[in-house]
C-alpha cells in the first residue's frame, strides 16, 4: 500500500488558513485533519477535540516530556503542538493527513519529515490582511498591532516552503492546492511500485 501524503499548510495570521483547510477536507476524499493541542483558551464556537485539544500548560509540558509531539512551539504566549502517533498511523494506512500549523511548527516538521508537502498561504496584499484580522473580531488593539508587525517576517519565512498560494478567493486557492496535491501524487519517487510492476 502506498504511503499517504503529509500536507502542511501555514501562513501569516489572517490569511484564511482555516477556511481553506475546511474546504479541502470537504472536497478531497481520504484527507484527514490533524488536530493540534494548544494551551490557548477556546474561542467562541470552538469545541475540545474538534478544532484543537485544549489543555493546560502542565498537561502540555507532560506531553513534551513523554515525546508525544511531532513538533511544538510557543506562539504569542501560548503553546501549540502536533501529536505524532495519530498522523503516523494514518500515513501508514495510505491516508493523506492535513496539518494546519504555525510557521515555527512547520519549520520543525520540515526537519523531521522532509518528504512532506509544504504550502504557504499568502494574502493578496498587506491591507487585505489587516482587514481580515479586524473582521475576525478576536484581537485586542494590542494583539492586532503585534500580529500585523509579525506578518512581514512570517511572509518572508514563507520562502522556505515548496509552494506559495495566494488566497485572493477561497475557490481559487482551493483549486490551486488540489492541483499541487495531484502533482505530488504523480511524482516518480511516490510511484516506485508502478515502475517495479512494469519492468519485472
Short mmCIF file of C-alpha atoms in Angstrom, two decimals, residues 7-13 15-17 20 99 101-104 106-107 110 117-123 129 150-167 173 176-177 180:
data_model
loop_
_atom_site.label_atom_id
_atom_site.label_comp_id
_atom_site.label_asym_id
_atom_site.label_seq_id
_atom_site.Cartn_x
_atom_site.Cartn_y
_atom_site.Cartn_z
CA UNK A 7 0.34 18.08 3.68
CA UNK A 8 1.34 21.10 5.77
CA UNK A 9 -0.40 24.45 5.29
CA UNK A 10 0.58 27.61 7.12
CA UNK A 11 0.82 31.35 6.60
CA UNK A 12 0.62 34.67 8.39
CA UNK A 13 -2.27 35.22 10.80
CA UNK A 15 -4.60 34.63 5.57
CA UNK A 16 -7.65 32.37 5.78
CA UNK A 17 -5.93 29.06 6.53
CA UNK A 20 -9.23 26.95 3.02
CA UNK A 99 -1.66 19.86 9.14
CA UNK A 101 0.08 24.78 11.80
CA UNK A 102 2.03 27.94 12.54
CA UNK A 103 5.23 28.74 10.69
CA UNK A 104 7.58 27.90 13.55
CA UNK A 106 6.06 23.84 10.16
CA UNK A 107 9.79 24.57 10.01
CA UNK A 110 10.35 20.10 7.70
CA UNK A 117 4.23 18.76 1.05
CA UNK A 118 4.69 22.31 2.41
CA UNK A 119 2.29 25.02 1.21
CA UNK A 120 2.42 28.67 2.31
CA UNK A 121 -0.78 30.70 2.07
CA UNK A 122 -0.33 34.38 1.22
CA UNK A 123 -2.75 37.31 1.41
CA UNK A 129 -4.59 41.01 5.63
CA UNK A 150 4.92 39.99 12.79
CA UNK A 151 3.18 39.40 9.44
CA UNK A 152 6.03 40.73 7.28
CA UNK A 153 8.55 38.45 8.99
CA UNK A 154 6.17 35.50 8.70
CA UNK A 155 5.64 36.12 4.99
CA UNK A 156 9.40 36.32 4.44
CA UNK A 157 9.76 32.90 6.10
CA UNK A 158 7.34 31.51 3.51
CA UNK A 159 10.25 31.39 1.05
CA UNK A 160 11.36 28.20 2.84
CA UNK A 161 8.23 26.31 1.74
CA UNK A 162 7.85 24.35 -1.51
CA UNK A 163 4.69 26.08 -2.71
CA UNK A 164 3.13 29.56 -2.37
CA UNK A 165 -0.62 30.07 -2.91
CA UNK A 166 -2.30 33.49 -2.81
CA UNK A 167 -5.67 33.32 -1.06
CA UNK A 173 -6.82 28.94 -3.53
CA UNK A 176 -4.50 25.51 -6.71
CA UNK A 177 -3.86 23.37 -3.63
CA UNK A 180 -0.47 20.70 -6.04
#
